[in-house]
Short mmCIF file of C-alpha atoms and ligand atoms in Angstrom, two decimals:
data_model
loop_
_atom_site.label_atom_id
_atom_site.label_comp_id
_atom_site.label_asym_id
_atom_site.label_seq_id
_atom_site.Cartn_x
_atom_site.Cartn_y
_atom_site.Cartn_z
CA MET F 1 116.36 14.37 145.22
CA THR F 2 115.64 16.87 142.35
CA ASP F 3 118.48 19.01 141.14
CA CYS F 4 117.70 22.70 141.17
CA ILE F 5 119.12 26.06 140.49
CA ILE F 6 118.41 28.74 143.18
CA VAL F 7 117.92 32.41 142.23
CA LEU F 8 118.87 35.01 144.78
CA ASP F 9 116.18 37.71 144.58
CA PHE F 10 117.91 41.08 144.82
CA GLY F 11 114.57 42.59 143.77
CA GLY F 12 114.88 42.70 139.91
CA GLN F 13 111.64 43.11 138.10
CA TYR F 14 112.37 40.09 135.96
CA CYS F 15 113.77 37.84 138.74
CA HIS F 16 110.93 35.24 138.46
CA LEU F 17 111.44 34.98 134.70
CA ILE F 18 114.93 33.52 135.42
CA ALA F 19 113.32 30.72 137.35
CA ARG F 20 110.75 30.35 134.65
CA ARG F 21 113.33 29.90 131.93
CA ILE F 22 115.19 27.38 133.96
CA ARG F 23 112.05 25.30 134.42
CA GLU F 24 111.47 25.43 130.69
CA LEU F 25 114.75 23.38 130.59
CA ASN F 26 112.92 20.80 132.93
CA VAL F 27 115.28 21.86 135.75
CA TYR F 28 113.52 22.81 139.13
CA SER F 29 114.20 26.28 140.23
CA GLU F 30 113.42 28.30 143.37
CA ILE F 31 113.73 32.02 144.27
CA VAL F 32 115.32 32.59 147.75
CA SER F 33 116.36 35.62 149.89
CA PRO F 34 119.37 37.37 148.72
CA GLU F 35 120.57 37.22 152.23
CA ILE F 36 120.81 33.43 152.25
CA THR F 37 124.19 32.20 153.59
CA ALA F 38 126.75 29.89 152.12
CA GLU F 39 126.04 27.39 155.01
CA ALA F 40 122.26 27.57 154.32
CA ILE F 41 122.77 26.74 150.65
CA GLU F 42 124.91 23.79 151.70
CA ASP F 43 122.10 22.63 154.04
CA TYR F 44 119.37 23.35 151.48
CA ARG F 45 116.52 20.75 151.87
CA ASP F 46 114.04 21.39 149.07
CA CYS F 47 116.27 20.14 146.37
CA ARG F 48 119.91 19.44 145.49
CA VAL F 49 121.48 22.92 144.61
CA ARG F 50 123.48 22.67 141.51
CA GLY F 51 123.91 26.30 140.63
CA ILE F 52 123.18 29.88 141.96
CA ILE F 53 121.98 32.83 139.90
CA ILE F 54 122.28 36.36 141.39
CA SER F 55 119.42 38.41 140.12
CA GLY F 56 119.31 42.06 138.92
CA GLY F 57 117.91 44.70 141.42
CA PRO F 58 117.15 48.35 141.71
CA GLN F 59 120.16 49.27 144.10
CA SER F 60 123.78 50.04 143.54
CA VAL F 61 126.56 47.93 144.95
CA TYR F 62 127.73 50.87 147.01
CA SER F 63 124.44 51.21 148.96
CA GLU F 64 125.08 47.76 150.49
CA ARG F 65 121.38 47.78 151.66
CA ILE F 66 121.14 44.01 151.33
CA LYS F 67 123.67 41.81 153.09
CA PHE F 68 125.38 39.51 150.54
CA ASP F 69 127.41 36.43 151.90
CA LYS F 70 130.61 36.67 149.88
CA ASN F 71 131.40 33.05 150.99
CA ILE F 72 128.77 31.97 148.40
CA LEU F 73 131.48 32.77 145.86
CA ASN F 74 133.61 29.89 147.38
CA LEU F 75 131.04 27.16 147.05
CA ASP F 76 131.87 24.70 144.47
CA LEU F 77 128.81 25.36 142.27
CA GLY F 78 127.93 27.11 138.98
CA ILE F 79 127.37 30.90 139.77
CA LEU F 80 125.95 33.39 137.42
CA GLY F 81 125.29 37.06 138.21
CA LEU F 82 122.92 39.00 136.02
CA CYS F 83 122.95 42.81 135.80
CA TYR F 84 123.15 43.78 139.45
CA GLY F 85 124.37 40.36 140.19
CA HIS F 86 127.17 40.85 137.61
CA GLN F 87 128.14 44.13 139.32
CA LEU F 88 127.85 42.54 142.80
CA ILE F 89 130.30 39.66 141.98
CA ALA F 90 132.87 42.10 140.46
CA TYR F 91 132.56 44.45 143.40
CA SER F 92 132.75 41.74 145.95
CA THR F 93 135.81 40.29 144.53
CA GLY F 94 137.73 43.56 144.34
CA GLY F 95 136.76 44.67 140.81
CA GLY F 96 135.48 48.38 139.96
CA VAL F 97 131.86 49.46 139.42
CA GLU F 98 130.94 52.85 138.37
CA THR F 99 127.92 54.79 137.38
CA ALA F 100 128.00 54.74 133.63
CA GLY F 101 128.25 58.01 131.75
CA LYS F 102 125.70 56.53 129.39
CA LYS F 103 122.96 54.32 130.64
CA GLU F 104 121.86 51.42 128.59
CA PHE F 105 118.11 50.62 128.35
CA GLY F 106 116.56 48.35 125.86
CA ILE F 107 117.99 46.34 123.02
CA THR F 108 121.80 46.60 122.50
CA THR F 109 124.45 44.86 120.44
CA ALA F 110 126.88 42.79 122.38
CA ILE F 111 130.22 41.85 120.85
CA ILE F 112 131.18 38.42 121.93
CA ASP F 113 134.92 38.44 122.36
CA LYS F 114 135.09 34.73 123.54
CA PRO F 115 132.21 32.46 122.62
CA GLU F 116 133.13 29.98 125.42
CA GLY F 117 131.53 28.67 128.67
CA ILE F 118 128.18 30.39 129.13
CA LEU F 119 128.42 32.02 125.69
CA LYS F 120 129.21 28.92 123.79
CA GLY F 121 127.65 28.79 120.52
CA LEU F 122 126.79 32.50 120.24
CA ASN F 123 127.35 34.70 117.32
CA ARG F 124 130.24 37.32 117.20
CA THR F 125 127.42 39.91 117.63
CA GLU F 126 124.28 39.38 119.57
CA ARG F 127 121.02 41.37 120.23
CA VAL F 128 120.72 41.54 123.93
CA TRP F 129 118.41 43.40 126.43
CA MET F 130 119.95 45.65 128.95
CA SER F 131 118.57 48.01 131.68
CA HIS F 132 121.23 49.40 133.79
CA SER F 133 122.96 52.60 135.06
CA ASP F 134 126.08 51.19 136.85
CA THR F 135 128.73 49.43 134.88
CA VAL F 136 131.68 47.07 135.74
CA THR F 137 134.83 48.86 134.85
CA ARG F 138 137.43 46.57 136.22
CA ILE F 139 137.79 42.73 137.12
CA PRO F 140 140.36 41.02 139.32
CA ASP F 141 143.32 39.20 137.52
CA ASP F 142 141.77 35.76 138.06
CA TYR F 143 138.84 36.93 135.81
CA GLU F 144 138.56 37.43 132.03
CA ILE F 145 136.26 39.45 129.71
CA LEU F 146 133.96 37.36 127.41
CA ALA F 147 131.95 40.17 125.76
CA HIS F 148 131.50 44.04 125.58
CA THR F 149 129.10 46.59 124.25
CA GLN F 150 129.54 50.20 123.17
CA ASN F 151 129.01 51.55 126.75
CA SER F 152 129.98 48.40 128.81
CA PRO F 153 133.72 47.43 128.29
CA ILE F 154 133.04 44.39 130.60
CA ALA F 155 129.50 43.22 129.59
CA ALA F 156 130.37 39.47 130.37
CA TYR F 157 133.09 37.93 132.30
CA ARG F 158 134.06 34.62 133.90
CA HIS F 159 136.50 33.30 136.56
CA LYS F 160 139.55 31.71 134.84
CA THR F 161 139.35 28.57 136.99
CA LYS F 162 136.05 28.47 138.93
CA HIS F 163 132.58 28.35 137.48
CA ILE F 164 131.63 31.90 138.08
CA TYR F 165 130.14 34.11 135.37
CA GLY F 166 128.61 37.58 135.15
CA LEU F 167 126.41 39.15 132.47
CA GLN F 168 125.46 42.75 132.33
CA TRP F 169 122.45 41.91 130.16
CA HIS F 170 119.27 39.99 130.84
CA PRO F 171 119.12 36.61 129.09
CA GLU F 172 115.70 35.87 130.75
CA VAL F 173 113.88 38.54 128.78
CA VAL F 174 112.70 37.44 125.35
CA HIS F 175 114.27 40.44 123.59
CA THR F 176 117.59 38.75 124.27
CA GLU F 177 117.60 36.49 121.11
CA ASN F 178 119.87 33.65 122.51
CA GLY F 179 118.91 33.86 126.13
CA MET F 180 117.70 30.32 126.26
CA ARG F 181 121.03 29.22 124.83
CA ILE F 182 122.74 30.95 127.62
CA PHE F 183 120.76 29.32 130.24
CA ARG F 184 121.22 25.90 128.65
CA ASN F 185 124.92 26.44 128.81
CA PHE F 186 124.80 27.48 132.34
CA VAL F 187 122.24 25.09 133.78
CA LEU F 188 122.86 21.87 131.87
CA GLU F 189 126.60 22.17 131.01
CA ILE F 190 128.31 24.36 133.56
CA CYS F 191 126.23 23.30 136.62
CA GLY F 192 125.59 19.87 135.22
CA ALA F 193 121.91 19.89 136.34
CA LYS F 194 119.69 16.88 135.31
CA PRO F 195 116.73 17.90 133.31
CA ASN F 196 114.21 15.68 134.98
CA TRP F 197 111.60 17.97 136.55
CA ARG F 198 108.25 17.24 135.02
CA MET F 199 104.59 18.15 135.80
CA ASP F 200 102.99 14.89 134.71
CA ASN F 201 101.94 13.79 138.10
CA PHE F 202 100.81 17.19 139.50
CA VAL F 203 97.08 16.60 139.54
CA GLU F 204 97.35 13.27 141.09
CA ASN F 205 99.84 14.22 143.79
CA SER F 206 98.15 17.55 144.85
CA VAL F 207 94.59 16.00 144.95
CA SER F 208 95.94 13.50 147.57
CA GLU F 209 97.85 16.01 149.42
CA ILE F 210 94.77 18.42 149.57
CA ARG F 211 92.62 15.56 150.80
CA GLU F 212 95.12 14.68 153.47
CA ARG F 213 95.61 18.23 154.63
CA VAL F 214 91.87 19.22 154.80
CA GLY F 215 90.42 16.03 156.00
CA ASP F 216 86.67 16.53 156.55
CA ARG F 217 86.89 20.33 157.39
CA THR F 218 85.12 22.94 155.30
CA ALA F 219 87.18 25.00 152.92
CA VAL F 220 86.43 28.16 150.99
CA ILE F 221 87.80 29.76 147.84
CA ALA F 222 87.14 33.11 146.12
CA LEU F 223 86.61 32.61 142.45
CA SER F 224 87.43 35.23 139.91
CA GLY F 225 86.72 33.26 136.79
CA GLY F 226 90.50 33.42 135.92
CA VAL F 227 92.48 30.31 135.32
CA ASP F 228 94.34 30.38 138.63
CA SER F 229 91.40 30.24 141.17
CA SER F 230 89.46 28.08 138.87
CA VAL F 231 92.07 25.38 138.72
CA ALA F 232 92.72 25.67 142.59
CA ALA F 233 88.92 25.21 143.11
CA ILE F 234 88.63 22.27 140.71
CA LEU F 235 91.69 20.49 142.18
CA THR F 236 90.28 21.14 145.65
CA ALA F 237 86.76 20.05 144.89
CA ARG F 238 88.22 16.85 143.42
CA ALA F 239 89.83 16.13 146.62
CA ILE F 240 86.96 17.16 149.19
CA GLY F 241 83.85 17.53 147.01
CA LYS F 242 81.01 19.62 148.41
CA ASN F 243 83.08 20.60 151.55
CA LEU F 244 84.62 23.24 149.37
CA VAL F 245 82.40 26.25 148.94
CA SER F 246 83.35 28.64 146.08
CA VAL F 247 82.38 32.14 146.62
CA PHE F 248 81.95 34.72 143.65
CA VAL F 249 81.71 38.25 144.59
CA ASP F 250 79.97 40.42 142.03
CA THR F 251 81.68 43.74 142.56
CA GLY F 252 79.94 45.54 139.62
CA LEU F 253 83.36 46.01 138.10
CA MET F 254 83.35 43.07 135.79
CA ARG F 255 83.12 42.87 131.95
CA LYS F 256 79.97 42.46 130.04
CA ASN F 257 78.01 39.38 130.98
CA GLU F 258 80.99 38.04 132.99
CA PRO F 259 79.19 37.37 136.19
CA GLU F 260 76.44 35.27 134.46
CA GLN F 261 79.05 33.33 132.42
CA ILE F 262 81.13 32.51 135.45
CA GLU F 263 78.07 31.35 137.34
CA LYS F 264 76.83 29.14 134.55
CA MET F 265 80.16 27.63 134.04
CA PHE F 266 80.96 26.73 137.54
CA ARG F 267 77.38 25.36 138.08
CA ASN F 268 77.93 23.14 135.01
CA LEU F 269 81.21 22.03 136.77
CA HIS F 270 79.02 21.04 139.71
CA LEU F 271 81.02 23.33 142.14
CA ASN F 272 79.33 24.26 145.46
CA LEU F 273 79.03 27.87 144.36
CA ARG F 274 77.74 30.99 146.26
CA VAL F 275 77.29 34.24 144.31
CA ILE F 276 77.33 37.51 146.40
CA ASP F 277 76.02 40.76 145.13
CA ALA F 278 78.23 43.38 146.40
CA ARG F 279 77.98 46.01 143.76
CA SER F 280 76.55 48.93 145.68
CA ARG F 281 79.15 48.42 148.49
CA PHE F 282 82.04 48.72 145.94
CA PHE F 283 80.66 51.73 144.16
CA LYS F 284 79.98 53.54 147.61
CA SER F 285 83.48 53.00 149.02
CA LEU F 286 85.09 54.07 145.60
CA LYS F 287 83.06 57.25 145.37
CA GLY F 288 85.34 60.23 144.74
CA VAL F 289 88.51 58.24 144.73
CA LYS F 290 90.84 59.00 141.77
CA ASP F 291 94.31 57.69 142.97
CA PRO F 292 95.17 54.41 141.33
CA GLU F 293 96.84 52.89 144.39
CA LYS F 294 93.88 53.87 146.56
CA LYS F 295 91.51 52.29 144.21
CA ARG F 296 93.46 49.16 144.39
CA LYS F 297 93.66 49.18 148.25
CA ILE F 298 89.92 49.93 148.54
CA ILE F 299 89.04 47.19 146.20
CA GLY F 300 91.23 44.69 148.01
CA GLU F 301 89.99 45.66 151.36
CA ASN F 302 86.26 45.50 150.52
CA PHE F 303 86.81 42.19 148.75
CA ILE F 304 88.43 40.81 151.79
CA ARG F 305 85.56 42.04 154.09
CA VAL F 306 82.87 40.60 151.80
CA PHE F 307 84.71 37.33 151.60
CA GLU F 308 85.33 37.30 155.30
CA GLU F 309 81.62 37.53 156.03
CA ALA F 310 80.98 34.60 153.66
CA ALA F 311 83.84 32.58 155.22
CA LYS F 312 82.33 33.08 158.60
CA ASP F 313 78.88 32.21 157.56
CA ILE F 314 80.20 28.99 155.94
CA ASP F 315 82.23 28.22 159.11
CA ALA F 316 85.27 27.51 156.87
CA LYS F 317 88.39 26.40 158.50
CA VAL F 318 90.65 26.28 155.40
CA LEU F 319 91.13 29.10 152.77
CA VAL F 320 92.14 27.87 149.36
CA GLN F 321 93.89 30.50 147.16
CA GLY F 322 94.90 30.39 143.58
CA THR F 323 98.23 32.11 144.33
CA ILE F 324 100.88 31.15 141.64
CA TYR F 325 104.46 31.64 141.99
CA PRO F 326 104.90 35.05 140.26
CA ASP F 327 102.03 36.45 142.54
CA ARG F 328 104.38 35.89 145.55
CA ILE F 329 107.09 38.02 143.89
CA GLU F 330 105.28 40.67 141.85
CA SER F 331 103.47 42.21 144.82
CA GLY F 332 107.02 43.59 145.95
CA THR F 333 109.42 41.39 147.89
CA ARG F 334 111.39 43.30 150.59
CA TYR F 335 113.85 44.23 147.95
CA ALA F 336 111.89 45.17 144.90
CA SER F 337 110.25 48.51 144.33
CA THR F 338 106.47 48.15 144.35
CA ILE F 339 105.28 49.05 140.84
CA LYS F 340 101.57 48.23 141.58
CA SER F 341 99.97 46.57 144.56
CA HIS F 342 98.32 43.44 143.09
CA HIS F 343 95.22 42.81 145.23
CA ASN F 344 94.80 39.10 144.99
CA VAL F 345 97.59 38.00 147.35
CA GLY F 346 96.46 36.76 150.79
CA GLY F 347 95.37 39.43 153.25
CA LEU F 348 92.42 38.02 155.20
CA PRO F 349 92.59 39.09 158.98
CA ASP F 350 94.40 36.72 161.26
CA LYS F 351 91.48 36.60 163.60
CA LEU F 352 89.63 34.40 161.18
CA LYS F 353 92.29 31.80 161.83
CA LEU F 354 91.88 30.17 158.42
CA GLU F 355 94.58 27.71 157.36
CA ILE F 356 95.84 28.86 153.97
CA LEU F 357 96.01 26.25 151.32
CA GLU F 358 97.80 27.45 148.06
CA PRO F 359 97.83 24.26 145.71
CA LEU F 360 99.53 26.22 142.75
CA ALA F 361 102.08 28.16 144.75
CA GLU F 362 104.98 26.53 142.95
CA LEU F 363 103.69 27.00 139.38
CA TYR F 364 103.92 29.61 136.77
CA LYS F 365 100.90 30.61 134.56
CA ASP F 366 101.61 28.32 131.50
CA GLU F 367 102.09 25.46 133.93
CA VAL F 368 98.76 26.24 135.46
CA ARG F 369 97.32 26.17 131.93
CA VAL F 370 98.75 22.78 131.36
CA VAL F 371 96.97 21.57 134.57
CA ALA F 372 93.75 23.26 133.56
CA LYS F 373 93.84 21.29 130.35
CA ASP F 374 94.54 17.98 132.26
CA LEU F 375 91.46 18.77 134.47
CA GLY F 376 89.20 19.22 131.36
CA LEU F 377 88.50 22.79 131.97
CA PRO F 378 86.66 24.58 129.10
CA LYS F 379 88.57 26.85 126.79
CA ASP F 380 86.74 29.85 128.23
CA ILE F 381 88.81 29.42 131.32
CA THR F 382 91.97 27.91 130.05
CA GLU F 383 92.50 30.53 127.23
CA ARG F 384 90.91 33.51 129.10
CA MET F 385 92.80 36.83 128.55
CA PRO F 386 94.54 37.98 131.80
CA PHE F 387 92.22 40.25 133.65
CA PRO F 388 93.36 42.26 136.66
CA GLY F 389 91.91 41.80 140.11
CA PRO F 390 90.65 45.34 140.47
CA ALA F 391 88.91 44.77 137.17
CA LEU F 392 87.37 47.64 135.18
CA ALA F 393 88.05 50.06 138.10
CA ILE F 394 91.64 50.47 136.91
CA ARG F 395 90.46 51.09 133.32
CA VAL F 396 88.45 54.09 134.39
CA ILE F 397 91.09 56.84 134.84
CA GLY F 398 89.76 59.29 137.49
CA GLU F 399 86.55 58.94 139.38
CA ILE F 400 84.64 55.66 139.29
CA THR F 401 80.81 55.78 138.94
CA PRO F 402 78.36 52.98 137.63
CA GLU F 403 77.98 55.11 134.45
CA ARG F 404 81.68 55.41 133.81
CA ILE F 405 82.23 51.69 134.36
CA ASN F 406 79.37 51.10 131.92
CA ILE F 407 81.02 53.25 129.26
CA VAL F 408 84.29 51.26 129.53
CA ARG F 409 82.52 47.99 129.82
CA ARG F 410 80.57 48.70 126.54
CA ALA F 411 83.74 49.76 124.78
CA ASP F 412 85.62 46.75 126.06
CA ALA F 413 82.94 44.47 124.69
CA VAL F 414 83.25 46.12 121.25
CA VAL F 415 87.16 45.87 121.20
CA ASN F 416 87.04 42.27 122.13
CA GLU F 417 84.15 41.26 119.56
CA GLU F 418 85.98 42.94 116.90
CA ILE F 419 89.39 41.31 117.93
CA ARG F 420 87.77 37.84 118.29
CA ARG F 421 86.21 38.33 114.83
CA ALA F 422 89.68 39.08 113.24
CA LYS F 423 91.97 37.18 115.53
CA ALA F 424 93.02 34.51 113.11
CA ASP F 425 96.81 35.38 112.73
CA MET F 426 97.25 37.87 115.54
CA ASN F 427 98.98 36.88 118.61
CA ILE F 428 97.44 39.06 121.23
CA TRP F 429 97.99 38.90 124.91
CA GLN F 430 95.54 41.48 126.01
CA SER F 431 93.05 43.82 124.35
CA PHE F 432 90.88 46.29 126.18
CA ALA F 433 89.40 49.90 126.36
CA VAL F 434 90.26 52.73 128.85
CA LEU F 435 88.08 55.59 129.67
CA LEU F 436 90.14 58.80 130.06
CA PRO F 437 89.29 61.61 132.39
CA LEU F 438 89.25 63.80 129.35
CA LYS F 439 86.61 65.39 127.22
CA SER F 440 87.14 66.88 123.80
CA VAL F 441 85.25 68.66 121.20
CA GLY F 442 83.59 66.73 118.30
CA VAL F 443 80.99 67.08 115.69
CA GLN F 444 78.01 64.51 115.41
CA GLY F 445 75.08 65.05 113.19
CA ASP F 446 76.14 68.70 112.35
CA THR F 447 76.16 69.41 116.10
CA ARG F 448 79.08 70.28 118.36
CA THR F 449 79.65 67.67 121.01
CA TYR F 450 81.81 67.56 124.16
CA LYS F 451 82.36 64.08 125.30
CA ASN F 452 84.54 61.36 126.61
CA THR F 453 87.65 59.79 125.14
CA ILE F 454 88.40 56.02 124.96
CA ALA F 455 91.85 54.70 124.66
CA ILE F 456 92.30 51.43 123.17
CA ARG F 457 95.21 49.19 124.52
CA ILE F 458 96.13 45.95 122.52
CA VAL F 459 99.48 44.23 123.45
CA GLU F 460 101.50 41.30 122.50
CA SER F 461 103.49 39.66 125.35
CA ARG F 462 104.85 36.35 126.41
CA ASP F 463 104.36 36.73 130.15
CA GLY F 464 103.03 40.18 130.95
CA MET F 465 106.33 41.37 132.20
CA THR F 466 107.38 43.11 129.05
CA ALA F 467 104.99 43.91 126.18
CA ASN F 468 104.61 45.49 122.63
CA PHE F 469 101.73 47.33 121.43
CA ALA F 470 100.21 45.20 118.72
CA ARG F 471 100.42 46.42 115.04
CA ILE F 472 96.72 46.02 114.51
CA PRO F 473 95.58 46.54 110.87
CA TYR F 474 93.97 49.94 110.45
CA ASP F 475 90.71 48.52 109.07
CA ILE F 476 90.12 46.68 112.40
CA LEU F 477 91.00 49.79 114.33
CA GLU F 478 88.63 51.71 112.14
CA ARG F 479 85.77 49.24 112.81
CA ILE F 480 86.42 49.43 116.53
CA SER F 481 86.60 53.20 116.52
CA THR F 482 83.39 53.60 114.51
CA ARG F 483 81.40 51.09 116.52
CA ILE F 484 82.45 52.66 119.77
CA THR F 485 81.37 56.28 118.65
CA ASN F 486 78.17 55.03 117.15
CA GLU F 487 77.11 52.68 119.93
CA ILE F 488 78.18 54.64 122.99
CA PRO F 489 76.55 58.04 123.09
CA ALA F 490 78.90 59.25 125.82
CA VAL F 491 82.08 58.99 123.47
CA ASN F 492 83.18 60.98 120.62
CA ARG F 493 86.86 60.16 120.27
CA VAL F 494 88.90 56.97 120.26
CA VAL F 495 92.79 56.86 120.37
CA TYR F 496 95.14 53.93 120.08
CA ASP F 497 97.92 53.54 122.76
CA LEU F 498 101.43 53.12 121.01
CA THR F 499 103.49 52.43 124.04
CA HIS F 500 105.60 49.42 124.77
CA LYS F 501 106.28 48.02 128.33
CA PRO F 502 108.56 49.41 129.62
CA PRO F 503 108.36 52.35 129.72
CA ALA F 504 104.55 52.12 130.03
CA THR F 505 102.77 49.28 132.12
CA ILE F 506 99.94 47.29 130.20
CA GLU F 507 97.18 48.55 132.38
CA TRP F 508 96.98 52.43 132.72
CA GLU F 509 96.72 52.30 136.54
P1 XMP J 601 100.97 45.75 134.16
O1 XMP J 601 99.86 46.74 134.17
O2 XMP J 601 101.61 45.68 135.63
O3 XMP J 601 100.24 44.39 134.11
O4 XMP J 601 101.89 45.86 133.04
C1 XMP J 601 100.90 43.11 133.86
C2 XMP J 601 99.79 42.15 133.98
O5 XMP J 601 99.17 42.05 135.31
C3 XMP J 601 97.86 42.21 135.13
N1 XMP J 601 97.49 42.94 136.38
C4 XMP J 601 96.97 42.42 137.38
N2 XMP J 601 96.49 41.12 137.56
N3 XMP J 601 95.83 41.65 139.88
C5 XMP J 601 95.96 40.78 138.76
O6 XMP J 601 95.62 39.65 139.01
C6 XMP J 601 96.16 43.09 139.70
O7 XMP J 601 96.00 43.69 140.72
C7 XMP J 601 96.73 43.40 138.43
N4 XMP J 601 97.30 44.49 137.90
C8 XMP J 601 97.76 44.27 136.66
C9 XMP J 601 97.68 43.04 133.90
O8 XMP J 601 96.39 42.95 133.40
C10 XMP J 601 98.68 42.40 133.05
O9 XMP J 601 98.22 41.29 132.38
#
């Protein structure tokens, strides 16, 4: 049985990054309910549990909204509490937790008082990433302090004899410089997990599993052109051939030439493809809607309805989805606050009675990219920039009309043409244009104008969870700006978004 580390999900925004980092060490990791009992951990069947990480979360230990089984702390396993988890262990063992006079958000310097155990090999001072309001102020006698910061006297601690540790900061976030070193110490040394989890056999195993599960029934998948649904489709098509029908819904909200490119690409890959033109349906139902969450809901619902009709028509029995591991967490677990409702997770009415097949449900994005390469998918797919399910609709702030979508589509094309041309040494995660619900005065050809504003958003990120605005050279920004105002008559002003995530998100809605 594979060794694994389980992560108790108390709803922290970075919870799945923890599992991701552990998998980078070739140790399998799963995210589980925070209310899991010590007994259930002892009986765990998916893998052999070697250690437990208690995640961060939005609540305070005093709310006790989520029931934590304290017996977990008596299991003879490595245990690590991060942020809220750090406070929870202290609180559950009789320590003190108080609302900090000064909150700490962002990069902080930690002073490592004892570079031992989980902090082995770290420097006297370390750049770490924090995001908390409550602070541990007291620990029981059988615990000792390992590190502090200016505002957190007990930023890291350990039990003197058991393998229990707590860290107020987030080693899973890339801004913590030696985060991976901390995980290596915990996972490989303290928990003694064997790093033998590999993805080499994924394609072979999953093709035969899909073949066995689907048999000679018909399956259907909605293609978005993104890497996840593409990989899920190709894997399934390898297993069941033409019995998989791939449906592409043209919502009218895609980028320039995207529907045509997607159609061409999948026909070349010999997929059994159906393209549905649903443009007028989407625009009709979005008419007058300005609220971002309403837009997302309407798009999601319409998409499901169109797809439902197609599935009925095909008489499909199995629904294949490109859901990946973070999708299951990002849409808000019971415990996390919903930041945005991602529209691509499940949701077809039960009455269709489709069996759901999610071949990528255990994988992270970069793992899917590895599979995509193994499957021989073209670079257009494997290296495609992330693009949100609700597409350009969430990049037109305010009301959506075909005209306004067209403005942002043209601006987006300019941004990406110029970025592609200059890309050589830039490490860009996403680049796009946003149409603001704002007109301003300009002067073009000696005449006063009163026209739209485009915001340019270009970010660097490793995983989309945190991001920095990219320091794009001015001459590239100038070219983008000049081209947009010259080529799109409805725009007379271009601004550049200078905000990191957090506090902003990558998309504007
Ligand atoms: P935010 O805006 O939350 O975005 O910082 C993080 C990443 O997720 C993408 N995104 C989505 N992807 N469906 C998706 O498949 C969605 O509804 C959705 N909303 C945002 C966003 O483009 C960025 O890469």
